[in-house]
CSV table of N, CA and C in Angstrom, one decimal:
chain,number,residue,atom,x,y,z
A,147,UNK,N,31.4,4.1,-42.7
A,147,UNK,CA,31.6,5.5,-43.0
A,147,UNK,C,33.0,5.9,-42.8
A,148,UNK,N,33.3,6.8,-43.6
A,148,UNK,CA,34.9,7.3,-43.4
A,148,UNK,C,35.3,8.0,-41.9
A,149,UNK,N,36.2,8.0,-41.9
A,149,UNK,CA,36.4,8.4,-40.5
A,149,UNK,C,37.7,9.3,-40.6
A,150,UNK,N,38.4,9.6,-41.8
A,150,UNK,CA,39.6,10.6,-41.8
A,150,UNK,C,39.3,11.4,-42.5
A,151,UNK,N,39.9,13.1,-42.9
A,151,UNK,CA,39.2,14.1,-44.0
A,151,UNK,C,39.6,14.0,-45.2
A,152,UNK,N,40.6,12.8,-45.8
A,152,UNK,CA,40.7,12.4,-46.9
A,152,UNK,C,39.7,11.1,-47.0
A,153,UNK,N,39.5,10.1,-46.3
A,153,UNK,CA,38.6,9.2,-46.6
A,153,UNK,C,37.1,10.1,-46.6
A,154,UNK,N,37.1,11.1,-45.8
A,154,UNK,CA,35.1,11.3,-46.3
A,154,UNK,C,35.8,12.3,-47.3
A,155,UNK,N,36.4,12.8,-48.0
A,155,UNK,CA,36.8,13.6,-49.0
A,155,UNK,C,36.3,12.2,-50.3
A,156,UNK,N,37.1,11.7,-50.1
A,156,UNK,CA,37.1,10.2,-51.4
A,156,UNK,C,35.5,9.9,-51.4
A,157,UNK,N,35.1,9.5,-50.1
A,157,UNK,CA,33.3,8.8,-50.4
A,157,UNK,C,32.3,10.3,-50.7
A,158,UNK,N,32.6,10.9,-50.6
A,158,UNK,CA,32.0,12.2,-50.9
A,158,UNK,C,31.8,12.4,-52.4
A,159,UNK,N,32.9,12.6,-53.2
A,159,UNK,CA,33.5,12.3,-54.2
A,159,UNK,C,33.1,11.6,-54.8
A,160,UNK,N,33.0,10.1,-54.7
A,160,UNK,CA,32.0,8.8,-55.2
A,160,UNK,C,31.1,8.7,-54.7
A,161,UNK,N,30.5,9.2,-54.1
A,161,UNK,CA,29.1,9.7,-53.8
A,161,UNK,C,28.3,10.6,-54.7
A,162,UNK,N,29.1,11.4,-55.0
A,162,UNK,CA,28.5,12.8,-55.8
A,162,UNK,C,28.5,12.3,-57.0
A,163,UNK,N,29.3,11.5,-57.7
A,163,UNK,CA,29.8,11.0,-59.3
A,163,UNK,C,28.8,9.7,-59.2
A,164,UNK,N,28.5,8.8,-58.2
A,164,UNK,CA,27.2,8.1,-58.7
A,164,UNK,C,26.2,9.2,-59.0
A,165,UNK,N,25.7,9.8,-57.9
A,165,UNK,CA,24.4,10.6,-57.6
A,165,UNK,C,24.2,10.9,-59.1
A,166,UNK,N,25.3,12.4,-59.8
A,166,UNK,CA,25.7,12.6,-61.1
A,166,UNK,C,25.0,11.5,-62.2
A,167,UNK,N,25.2,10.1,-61.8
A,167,UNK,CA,25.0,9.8,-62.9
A,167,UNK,C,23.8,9.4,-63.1
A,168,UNK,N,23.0,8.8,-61.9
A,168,UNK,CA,21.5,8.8,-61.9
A,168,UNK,C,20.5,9.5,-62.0
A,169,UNK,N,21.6,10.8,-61.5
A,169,UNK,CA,20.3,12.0,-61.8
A,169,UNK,C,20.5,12.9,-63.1
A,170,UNK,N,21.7,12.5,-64.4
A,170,UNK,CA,21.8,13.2,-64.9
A,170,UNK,C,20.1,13.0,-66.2
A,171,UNK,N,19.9,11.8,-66.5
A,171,UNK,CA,18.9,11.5,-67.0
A,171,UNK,C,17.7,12.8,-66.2
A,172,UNK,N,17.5,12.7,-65.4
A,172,UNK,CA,16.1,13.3,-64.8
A,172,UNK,C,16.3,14.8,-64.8
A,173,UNK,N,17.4,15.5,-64.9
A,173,UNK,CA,18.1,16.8,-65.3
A,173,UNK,C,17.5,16.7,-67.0
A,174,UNK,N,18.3,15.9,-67.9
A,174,UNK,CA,17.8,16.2,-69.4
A,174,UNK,C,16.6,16.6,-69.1
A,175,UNK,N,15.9,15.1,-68.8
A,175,UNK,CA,13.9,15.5,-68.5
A,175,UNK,C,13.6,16.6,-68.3
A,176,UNK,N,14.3,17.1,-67.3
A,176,UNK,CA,13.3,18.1,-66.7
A,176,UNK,C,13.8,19.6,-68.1
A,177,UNK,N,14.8,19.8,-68.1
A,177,UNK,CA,15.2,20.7,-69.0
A,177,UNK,C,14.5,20.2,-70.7
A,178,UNK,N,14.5,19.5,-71.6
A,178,UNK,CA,13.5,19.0,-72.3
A,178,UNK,C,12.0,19.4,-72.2
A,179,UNK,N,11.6,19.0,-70.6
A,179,UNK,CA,10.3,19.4,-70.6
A,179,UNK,C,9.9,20.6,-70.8
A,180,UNK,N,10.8,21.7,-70.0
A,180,UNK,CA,10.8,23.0,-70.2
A,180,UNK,C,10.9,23.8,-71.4
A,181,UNK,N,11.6,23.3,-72.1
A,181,UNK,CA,11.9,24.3,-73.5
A,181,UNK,C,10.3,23.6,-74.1
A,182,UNK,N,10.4,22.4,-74.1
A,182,UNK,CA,8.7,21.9,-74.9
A,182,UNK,C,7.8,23.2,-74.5
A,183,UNK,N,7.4,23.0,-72.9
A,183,UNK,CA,6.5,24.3,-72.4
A,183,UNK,C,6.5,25.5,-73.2
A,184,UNK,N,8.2,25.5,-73.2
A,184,UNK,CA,8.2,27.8,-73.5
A,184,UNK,C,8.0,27.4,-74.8
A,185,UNK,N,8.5,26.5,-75.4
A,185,UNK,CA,8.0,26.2,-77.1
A,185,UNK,C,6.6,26.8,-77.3
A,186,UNK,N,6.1,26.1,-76.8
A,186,UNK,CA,4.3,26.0,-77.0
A,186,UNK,C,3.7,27.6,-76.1
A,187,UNK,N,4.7,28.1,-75.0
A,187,UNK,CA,4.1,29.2,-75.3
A,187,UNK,C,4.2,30.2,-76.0
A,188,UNK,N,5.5,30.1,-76.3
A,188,UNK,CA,5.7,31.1,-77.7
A,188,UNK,C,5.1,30.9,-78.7
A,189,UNK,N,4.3,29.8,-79.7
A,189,UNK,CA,3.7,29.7,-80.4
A,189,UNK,C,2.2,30.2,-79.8
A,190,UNK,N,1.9,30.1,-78.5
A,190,UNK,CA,0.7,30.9,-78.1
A,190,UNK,C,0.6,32.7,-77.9
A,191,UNK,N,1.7,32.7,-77.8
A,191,UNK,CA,1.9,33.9,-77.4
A,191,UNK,C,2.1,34.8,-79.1
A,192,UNK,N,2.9,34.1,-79.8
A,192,UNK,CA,2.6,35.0,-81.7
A,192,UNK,C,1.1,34.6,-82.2
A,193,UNK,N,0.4,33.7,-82.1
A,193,UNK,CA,-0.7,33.6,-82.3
A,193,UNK,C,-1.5,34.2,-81.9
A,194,UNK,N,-1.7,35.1,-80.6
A,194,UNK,CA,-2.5,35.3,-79.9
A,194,UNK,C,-2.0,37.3,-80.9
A,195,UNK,N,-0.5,37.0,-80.7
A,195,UNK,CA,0.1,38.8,-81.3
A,195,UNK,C,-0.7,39.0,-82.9
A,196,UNK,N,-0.6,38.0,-83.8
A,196,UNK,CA,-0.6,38.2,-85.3
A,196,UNK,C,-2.1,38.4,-85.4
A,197,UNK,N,-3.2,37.3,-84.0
A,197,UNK,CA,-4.6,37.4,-84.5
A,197,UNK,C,-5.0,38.6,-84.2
A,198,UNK,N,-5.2,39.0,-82.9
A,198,UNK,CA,-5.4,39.9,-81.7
A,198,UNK,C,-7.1,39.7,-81.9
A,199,UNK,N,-7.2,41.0,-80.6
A,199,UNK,CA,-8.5,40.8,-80.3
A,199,UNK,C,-9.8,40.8,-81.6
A,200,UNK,N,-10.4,40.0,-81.8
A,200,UNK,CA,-11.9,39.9,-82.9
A,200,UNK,C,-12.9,40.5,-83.0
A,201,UNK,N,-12.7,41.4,-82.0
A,201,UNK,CA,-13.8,42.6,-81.9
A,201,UNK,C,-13.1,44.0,-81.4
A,202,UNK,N,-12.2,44.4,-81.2
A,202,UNK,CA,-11.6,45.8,-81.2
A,202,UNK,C,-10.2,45.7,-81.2
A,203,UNK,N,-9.7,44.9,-82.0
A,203,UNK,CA,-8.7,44.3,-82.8
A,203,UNK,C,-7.1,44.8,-82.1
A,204,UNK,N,-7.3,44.9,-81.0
A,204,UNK,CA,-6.1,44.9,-80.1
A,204,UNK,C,-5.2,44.0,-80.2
A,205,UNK,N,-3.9,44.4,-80.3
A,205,UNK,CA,-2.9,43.2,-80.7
A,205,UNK,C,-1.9,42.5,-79.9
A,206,UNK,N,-2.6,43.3,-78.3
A,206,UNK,CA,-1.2,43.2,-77.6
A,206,UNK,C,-1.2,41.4,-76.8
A,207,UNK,N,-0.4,40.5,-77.1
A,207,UNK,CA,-0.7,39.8,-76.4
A,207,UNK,C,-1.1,39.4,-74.8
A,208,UNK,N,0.1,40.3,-74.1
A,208,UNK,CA,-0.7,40.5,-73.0
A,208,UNK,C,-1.9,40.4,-72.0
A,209,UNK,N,-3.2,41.0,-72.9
A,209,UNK,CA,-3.9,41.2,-72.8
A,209,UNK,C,-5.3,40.3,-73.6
A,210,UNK,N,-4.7,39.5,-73.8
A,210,UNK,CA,-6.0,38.7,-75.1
A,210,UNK,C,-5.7,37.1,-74.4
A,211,UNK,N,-7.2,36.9,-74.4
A,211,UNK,CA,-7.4,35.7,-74.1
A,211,UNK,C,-8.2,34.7,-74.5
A,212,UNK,N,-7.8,33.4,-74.5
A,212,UNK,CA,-9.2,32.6,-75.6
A,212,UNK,C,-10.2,32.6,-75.0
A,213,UNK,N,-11.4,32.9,-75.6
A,213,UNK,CA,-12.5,32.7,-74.9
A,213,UNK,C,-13.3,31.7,-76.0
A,214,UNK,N,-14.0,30.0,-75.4
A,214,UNK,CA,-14.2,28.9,-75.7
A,214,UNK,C,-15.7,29.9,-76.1
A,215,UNK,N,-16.3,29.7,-77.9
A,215,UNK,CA,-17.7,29.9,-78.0
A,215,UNK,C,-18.4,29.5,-77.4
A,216,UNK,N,-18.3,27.8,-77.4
A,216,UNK,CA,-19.7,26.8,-76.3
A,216,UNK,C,-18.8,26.6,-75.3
A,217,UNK,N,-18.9,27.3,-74.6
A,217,UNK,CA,-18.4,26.4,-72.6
A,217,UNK,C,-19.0,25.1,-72.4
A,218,UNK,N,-19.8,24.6,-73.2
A,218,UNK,CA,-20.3,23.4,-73.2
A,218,UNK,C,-18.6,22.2,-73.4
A,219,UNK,N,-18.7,22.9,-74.4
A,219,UNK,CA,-17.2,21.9,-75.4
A,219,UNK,C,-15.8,22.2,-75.1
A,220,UNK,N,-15.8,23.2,-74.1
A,220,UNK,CA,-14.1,23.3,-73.6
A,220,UNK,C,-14.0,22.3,-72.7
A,221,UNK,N,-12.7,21.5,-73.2
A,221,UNK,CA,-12.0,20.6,-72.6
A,221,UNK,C,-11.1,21.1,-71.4
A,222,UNK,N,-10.3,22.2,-71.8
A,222,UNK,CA,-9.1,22.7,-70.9
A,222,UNK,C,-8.9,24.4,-71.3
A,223,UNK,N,-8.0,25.0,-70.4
A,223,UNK,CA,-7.7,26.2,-70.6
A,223,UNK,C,-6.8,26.5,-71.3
A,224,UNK,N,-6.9,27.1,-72.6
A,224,UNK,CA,-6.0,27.3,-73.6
A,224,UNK,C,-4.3,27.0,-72.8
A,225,UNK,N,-4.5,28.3,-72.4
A,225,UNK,CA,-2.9,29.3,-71.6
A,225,UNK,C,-2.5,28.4,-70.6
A,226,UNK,N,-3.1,27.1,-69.9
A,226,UNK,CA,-2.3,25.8,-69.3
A,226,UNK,C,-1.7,24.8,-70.1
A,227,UNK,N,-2.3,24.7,-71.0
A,227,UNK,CA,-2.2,23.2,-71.9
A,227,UNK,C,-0.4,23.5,-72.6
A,228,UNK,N,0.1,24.7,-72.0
A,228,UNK,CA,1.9,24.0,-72.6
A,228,UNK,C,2.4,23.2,-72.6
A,229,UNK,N,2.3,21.9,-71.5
A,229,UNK,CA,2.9,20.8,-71.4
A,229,UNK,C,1.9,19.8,-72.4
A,230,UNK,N,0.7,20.1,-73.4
A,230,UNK,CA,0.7,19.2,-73.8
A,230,UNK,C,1.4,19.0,-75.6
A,231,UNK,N,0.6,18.2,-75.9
A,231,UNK,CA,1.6,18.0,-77.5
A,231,UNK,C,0.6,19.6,-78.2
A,232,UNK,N,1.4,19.8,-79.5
A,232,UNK,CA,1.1,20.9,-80.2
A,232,UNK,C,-0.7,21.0,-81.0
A,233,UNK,N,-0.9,19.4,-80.8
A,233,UNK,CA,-2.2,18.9,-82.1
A,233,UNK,C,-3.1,19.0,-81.1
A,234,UNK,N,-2.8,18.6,-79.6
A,234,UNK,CA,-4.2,18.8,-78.6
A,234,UNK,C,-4.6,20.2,-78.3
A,235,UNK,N,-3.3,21.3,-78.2
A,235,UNK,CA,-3.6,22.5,-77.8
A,235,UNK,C,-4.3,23.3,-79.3
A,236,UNK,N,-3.7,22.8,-80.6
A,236,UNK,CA,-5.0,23.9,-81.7
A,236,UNK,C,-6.2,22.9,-81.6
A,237,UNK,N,-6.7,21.4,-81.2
A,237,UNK,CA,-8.0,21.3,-81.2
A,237,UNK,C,-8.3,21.8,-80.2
A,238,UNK,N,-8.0,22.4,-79.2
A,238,UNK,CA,-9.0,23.3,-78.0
A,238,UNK,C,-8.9,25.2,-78.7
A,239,UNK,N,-7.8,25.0,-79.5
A,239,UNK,CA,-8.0,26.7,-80.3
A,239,UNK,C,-9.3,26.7,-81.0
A,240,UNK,N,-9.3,25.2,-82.0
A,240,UNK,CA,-10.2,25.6,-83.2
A,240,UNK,C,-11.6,25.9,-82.4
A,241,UNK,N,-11.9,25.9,-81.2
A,241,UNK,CA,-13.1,25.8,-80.1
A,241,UNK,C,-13.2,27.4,-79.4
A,242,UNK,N,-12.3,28.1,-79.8
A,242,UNK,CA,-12.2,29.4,-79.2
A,242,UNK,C,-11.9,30.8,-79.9
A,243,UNK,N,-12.2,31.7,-79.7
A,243,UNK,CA,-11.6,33.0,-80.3
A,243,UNK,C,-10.9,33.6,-79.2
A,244,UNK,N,-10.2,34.8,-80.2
A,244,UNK,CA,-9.0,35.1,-79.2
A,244,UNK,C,-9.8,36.5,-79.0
A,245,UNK,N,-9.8,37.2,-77.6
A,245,UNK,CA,-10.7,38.4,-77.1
A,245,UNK,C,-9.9,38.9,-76.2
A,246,UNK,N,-9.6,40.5,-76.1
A,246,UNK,CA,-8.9,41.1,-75.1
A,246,UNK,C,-9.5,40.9,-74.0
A,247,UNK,N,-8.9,41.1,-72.4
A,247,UNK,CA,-9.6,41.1,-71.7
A,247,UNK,C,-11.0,41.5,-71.5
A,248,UNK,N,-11.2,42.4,-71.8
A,248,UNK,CA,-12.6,43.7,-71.5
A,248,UNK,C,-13.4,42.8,-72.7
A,249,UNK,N,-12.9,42.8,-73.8
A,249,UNK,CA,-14.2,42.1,-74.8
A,249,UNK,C,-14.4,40.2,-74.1
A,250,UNK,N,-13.2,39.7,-73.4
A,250,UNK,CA,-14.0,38.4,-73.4
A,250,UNK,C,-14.7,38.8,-71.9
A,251,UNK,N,-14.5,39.5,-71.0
A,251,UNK,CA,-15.0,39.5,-69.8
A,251,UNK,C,-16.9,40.0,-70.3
A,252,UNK,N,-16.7,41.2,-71.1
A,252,UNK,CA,-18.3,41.1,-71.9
A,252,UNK,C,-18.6,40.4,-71.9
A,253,UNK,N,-17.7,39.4,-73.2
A,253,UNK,CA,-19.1,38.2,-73.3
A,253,UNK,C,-18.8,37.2,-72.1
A,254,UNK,N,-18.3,36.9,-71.9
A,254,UNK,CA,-18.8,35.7,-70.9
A,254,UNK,C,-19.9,36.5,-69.8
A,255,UNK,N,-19.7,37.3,-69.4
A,255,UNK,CA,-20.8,38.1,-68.6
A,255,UNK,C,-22.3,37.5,-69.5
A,256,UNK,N,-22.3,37.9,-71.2
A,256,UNK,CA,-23.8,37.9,-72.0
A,256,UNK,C,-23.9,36.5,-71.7
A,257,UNK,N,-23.0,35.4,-71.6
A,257,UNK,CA,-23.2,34.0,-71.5
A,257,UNK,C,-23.9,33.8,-71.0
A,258,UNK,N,-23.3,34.3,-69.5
A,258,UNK,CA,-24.2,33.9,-68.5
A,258,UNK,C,-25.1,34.5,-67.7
A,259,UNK,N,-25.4,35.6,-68.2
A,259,UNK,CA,-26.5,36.1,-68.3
A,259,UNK,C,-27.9,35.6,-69.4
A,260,UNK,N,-27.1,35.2,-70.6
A,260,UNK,CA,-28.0,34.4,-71.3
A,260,UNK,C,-28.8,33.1,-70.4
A,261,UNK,N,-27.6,32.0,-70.3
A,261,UNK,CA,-27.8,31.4,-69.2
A,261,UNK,C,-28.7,31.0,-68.5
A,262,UNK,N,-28.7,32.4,-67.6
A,262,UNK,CA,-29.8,32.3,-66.3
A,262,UNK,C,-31.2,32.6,-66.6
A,263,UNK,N,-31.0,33.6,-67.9
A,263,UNK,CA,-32.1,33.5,-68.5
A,263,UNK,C,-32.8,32.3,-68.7
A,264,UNK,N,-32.9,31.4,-69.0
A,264,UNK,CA,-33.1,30.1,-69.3
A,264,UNK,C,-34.3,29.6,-68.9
């Protein structure tokens, strides 16, 4: 270890410029990964604006959520799936409609009230 304020200046220095170089890779990564994410939720988020709600045709995205017809066949939750590729997240769309809060909270209520009926 250095022992004068120019020698820990120097290993500090080539300390930081290896560190730099090992972690600059895992920096891209992580930045990459991120725009992928906000990619895919901006493409969720205009899809959700241009459909809007299917039963009282509310447009605000905000407020609209997929709700899966058969809960039997949902794989995953629309609004998490940003980190995955763009082809897995519309096969869990083509499995859902898009419902404001108040209309999907109805039906899933009739679901499972259907349901218990049983």
């Amino acid at each position: 270890m250095a022992s004068t304020k120019t020698e820990t200046r120097k290993y500090k220095r080539e300390y930081m410029r290896e560190y730099r170089k090992k972690e600059s890779s895992k920096v891209y990564q992580r930045r990459f990964h991120q725009n992928y994410c906000r990619a895919n939720y901006e493409r969720l988020w205009e899809l959700k604006k241009f459909t809007g709600c299917l039963r009282c045709e509310l447009k605000d995205p905000r407020c609209l959520d997929f709700h899966h017809r058969d809960p039997d066949e949902k794989n995953r939750v629309v609004a998490t799936m940003t980190a995955h590729c763009w082809t897995t997240i519309k096969a869990e769309i083509a499995k859902c409609e898009i419902l404001c809060a108040n209309c999907h909270r109805i039906e899933t209520f009739r679901q499972q009230e259907y349901a218990g009926k049983e």
